[in-house]
Amino acid sequence: MIDHNAPLPEVPIERFLHRYRSAKRRERLRPLYELMLEEARHLAQPATVQAEFAAETLVELASWFQEDTVAAVLAVCTIGSLAELEIVELFAQEEPHLGMILDEVCLQLVSGMARAIHAGVRQAALARGLRVGPPYRPGLGRWPMEAQRAIFDRLPAEEIRVTLSEELIMRPLKSTSLIIPLRTP
């Protein structure tokens, strides 16, 4: 399933500001975060692609699955490349603080898209009487970067303008991939 107009998650501004202990600093930074959140939403071109595969067809991933895994949903989501270009431009204009804030905001948006995919898969799987494992991301935790190949070999990620480099890095960078195992009850 491909969605060229995937919804962007709502990200409360407090998610960014909570780490600043000083109320004075939070209030000074609030307008910058609000501006960059608005900019990110303006530049975002959110898209997703996902499909379910029987576990036995995912031979290269089998050693990472639990015994009761019957299938897995593979997914890729992105907010596109426009925000990335703007981040580079902000650094070039000697506005690195805005570039860093925009980068942080974009990361939260793509992470929120991944959480939404997992929630949708969970809801559909529960309706089928299946359990859902956590969403694994190649390169994080115990999942090796090489798992990216399994995802990109099976999904038409290029249709949402996401490619995989020889070094297994997704382009645009504000993209993520997921492996969501489906298990017997």
Short mmCIF file of C-alpha atoms in Angstrom, two decimals:
data_model
loop_
_atom_site.label_atom_id
_atom_site.label_comp_id
_atom_site.label_asym_id
_atom_site.label_seq_id
_atom_site.Cartn_x
_atom_site.Cartn_y
_atom_site.Cartn_z
CA MET A 1 0.00 0.00 0.00
CA ILE A 2 1.38 3.37 -1.03
CA ASP A 3 0.17 6.63 0.48
CA HIS A 4 1.52 9.76 -1.22
CA ASN A 5 -0.43 12.00 1.16
CA ALA A 6 0.22 10.34 4.49
CA PRO A 7 -0.93 12.44 7.44
CA LEU A 8 1.68 14.24 9.48
CA PRO A 9 1.44 13.56 13.20
CA GLU A 10 0.53 16.26 15.67
CA VAL A 11 3.65 17.10 17.63
CA PRO A 12 3.01 19.29 20.67
CA ILE A 13 5.52 22.09 21.04
CA GLU A 14 6.11 20.97 24.64
CA ARG A 15 7.75 17.80 23.31
CA PHE A 16 10.66 19.99 22.24
CA LEU A 17 10.71 22.45 25.11
CA HIS A 18 10.41 20.11 28.09
CA ARG A 19 14.15 19.43 28.23
CA TYR A 20 14.99 23.08 28.89
CA ARG A 21 14.96 23.48 32.66
CA SER A 22 14.77 27.24 32.70
CA ALA A 23 11.29 28.65 32.08
CA LYS A 24 12.93 31.78 30.73
CA ARG A 25 14.88 29.77 28.15
CA ARG A 26 11.80 27.74 27.18
CA GLU A 27 9.86 30.93 26.50
CA ARG A 28 12.75 32.43 24.54
CA LEU A 29 12.99 29.29 22.36
CA ARG A 30 9.23 28.70 21.97
CA PRO A 31 8.82 31.09 18.98
CA LEU A 32 11.76 29.47 17.17
CA TYR A 33 10.34 25.98 17.64
CA GLU A 34 6.89 27.16 16.59
CA LEU A 35 8.37 28.79 13.47
CA MET A 36 10.36 25.67 12.53
CA LEU A 37 7.41 23.36 13.22
CA GLU A 38 5.31 25.47 10.87
CA GLU A 39 8.14 25.47 8.31
CA ALA A 40 8.53 21.68 8.55
CA ARG A 41 4.81 21.17 8.00
CA HIS A 42 4.95 23.50 5.01
CA LEU A 43 7.93 21.69 3.45
CA ALA A 44 6.88 18.14 4.29
CA GLN A 45 5.89 15.77 1.52
CA PRO A 46 4.81 12.85 3.72
CA ALA A 47 4.55 9.47 2.03
CA THR A 48 4.52 5.84 3.11
CA VAL A 49 4.74 2.42 1.54
CA GLN A 50 4.04 -0.79 3.40
CA ALA A 51 3.14 -4.41 2.75
CA GLU A 52 2.72 -7.64 4.70
CA PHE A 53 4.85 -10.69 3.91
CA ALA A 54 4.61 -14.24 5.22
CA ALA A 55 7.48 -15.00 7.58
CA GLU A 56 8.71 -17.90 5.43
CA THR A 57 9.27 -15.52 2.53
CA LEU A 58 11.55 -13.32 4.63
CA VAL A 59 14.36 -15.86 4.84
CA GLU A 60 17.10 -13.25 5.38
CA LEU A 61 15.24 -11.91 8.45
CA ALA A 62 14.21 -15.28 9.92
CA SER A 63 17.04 -15.47 12.45
CA TRP A 64 15.77 -12.28 14.11
CA PHE A 65 12.14 -13.35 14.32
CA GLN A 66 10.67 -15.19 17.29
CA GLU A 67 9.37 -18.71 16.66
CA ASP A 68 5.72 -17.62 16.72
CA THR A 69 6.19 -14.97 13.99
CA VAL A 70 3.84 -15.76 11.10
CA ALA A 71 4.31 -12.60 9.04
CA ALA A 72 5.86 -9.16 9.09
CA VAL A 73 4.85 -5.78 7.78
CA LEU A 74 7.69 -3.96 6.07
CA ALA A 75 7.33 -0.20 5.75
CA VAL A 76 9.15 2.94 4.67
CA CYS A 77 8.01 6.46 5.50
CA THR A 78 9.43 9.86 4.65
CA ILE A 79 8.73 13.54 4.89
CA GLY A 80 10.58 14.11 1.64
CA SER A 81 13.67 16.11 0.74
CA LEU A 82 12.49 19.74 0.84
CA ALA A 83 13.06 20.11 4.58
CA GLU A 84 16.53 18.62 4.19
CA LEU A 85 17.38 21.24 1.59
CA GLU A 86 16.10 23.98 3.89
CA ILE A 87 18.24 22.69 6.77
CA VAL A 88 21.33 22.90 4.55
CA GLU A 89 20.30 26.39 3.46
CA LEU A 90 19.88 27.57 7.06
CA PHE A 91 23.40 26.41 7.87
CA ALA A 92 24.71 28.13 4.73
CA GLN A 93 22.99 31.36 5.80
CA GLU A 94 24.75 31.09 9.15
CA GLU A 95 21.52 30.27 10.97
CA PRO A 96 22.70 26.95 12.45
CA HIS A 97 20.40 27.21 15.47
CA LEU A 98 17.37 27.28 13.15
CA GLY A 99 18.83 24.46 11.06
CA MET A 100 19.28 22.32 14.16
CA ILE A 101 15.77 23.06 15.39
CA LEU A 102 14.28 22.27 11.97
CA ASP A 103 16.28 19.02 11.87
CA GLU A 104 14.95 18.06 15.32
CA VAL A 105 11.37 18.89 14.34
CA CYS A 106 11.63 16.86 11.12
CA LEU A 107 12.98 13.87 13.01
CA GLN A 108 9.98 14.02 15.34
CA LEU A 109 7.61 14.17 12.36
CA VAL A 110 9.06 11.11 10.64
CA SER A 111 9.21 9.24 13.98
CA GLY A 112 5.55 10.10 14.51
CA MET A 113 4.72 8.72 11.07
CA ALA A 114 6.47 5.47 12.02
CA ARG A 115 4.46 5.31 15.26
CA ALA A 116 1.25 5.82 13.27
CA ILE A 117 2.15 2.97 10.90
CA HIS A 118 2.80 0.68 13.87
CA ALA A 119 -0.52 1.68 15.49
CA GLY A 120 -2.40 0.96 12.25
CA VAL A 121 -0.71 -2.42 11.83
CA ARG A 122 -1.47 -3.25 15.47
CA GLN A 123 -5.15 -2.41 15.05
CA ALA A 124 -5.47 -4.49 11.86
CA ALA A 125 -3.56 -7.43 13.36
CA LEU A 126 -5.63 -7.47 16.54
CA ALA A 127 -8.79 -7.64 14.40
CA ARG A 128 -7.28 -10.78 12.83
CA GLY A 129 -6.41 -12.28 16.20
CA LEU A 130 -2.66 -11.73 15.86
CA ARG A 131 -0.18 -10.17 18.27
CA VAL A 132 2.14 -7.42 17.09
CA GLY A 133 5.77 -7.08 18.05
CA PRO A 134 7.60 -3.80 18.44
CA PRO A 135 8.58 -1.93 15.30
CA TYR A 136 12.19 -2.72 14.51
CA ARG A 137 14.35 -0.28 12.60
CA PRO A 138 17.40 -1.61 10.80
CA GLY A 139 20.55 -0.20 12.36
CA LEU A 140 18.94 0.22 15.78
CA GLY A 141 19.08 -2.31 18.58
CA ARG A 142 19.78 -5.84 17.51
CA TRP A 143 18.72 -5.34 13.89
CA PRO A 144 21.66 -4.90 11.50
CA MET A 145 21.71 -2.30 8.74
CA GLU A 146 21.73 -5.18 6.22
CA ALA A 147 18.03 -5.70 7.00
CA GLN A 148 17.47 -2.56 4.89
CA ARG A 149 18.08 -4.68 1.79
CA ALA A 150 15.21 -7.02 2.66
CA ILE A 151 12.88 -4.04 2.95
CA PHE A 152 14.02 -2.23 -0.19
CA ASP A 153 14.12 -5.44 -2.25
CA ARG A 154 10.42 -5.99 -1.53
CA LEU A 155 8.87 -2.54 -1.34
CA PRO A 156 8.59 -0.03 -4.20
CA ALA A 157 10.15 2.71 -2.04
CA GLU A 158 11.26 4.59 -5.14
CA GLU A 159 7.58 5.34 -5.79
CA ILE A 160 7.64 7.55 -2.67
CA ARG A 161 11.06 8.89 -3.75
CA VAL A 162 13.10 7.02 -1.15
CA THR A 163 16.24 5.25 -2.25
CA LEU A 164 18.87 3.18 -0.50
CA SER A 165 22.56 3.95 -1.00
CA GLU A 166 25.26 1.30 -1.29
CA GLU A 167 26.08 2.15 2.34
CA LEU A 168 22.46 1.28 3.25
CA ILE A 169 21.53 4.89 4.04
CA MET A 170 18.09 6.09 2.99
CA ARG A 171 17.72 9.22 0.90
CA PRO A 172 16.13 11.55 1.78
CA LEU A 173 17.60 11.32 5.26
CA LYS A 174 14.31 12.23 6.92
CA SER A 175 12.98 8.75 6.19
CA THR A 176 12.76 5.59 8.25
CA SER A 177 12.07 1.93 7.64
CA LEU A 178 10.27 -0.57 9.83
CA ILE A 179 9.94 -4.30 10.33
CA ILE A 180 6.82 -5.12 12.34
CA PRO A 181 6.46 -8.79 13.26
CA LEU A 182 3.02 -10.38 13.46
CA ARG A 183 2.73 -13.30 15.87
CA THR A 184 0.26 -16.00 16.75
CA PRO A 185 -1.81 -15.36 19.89
#
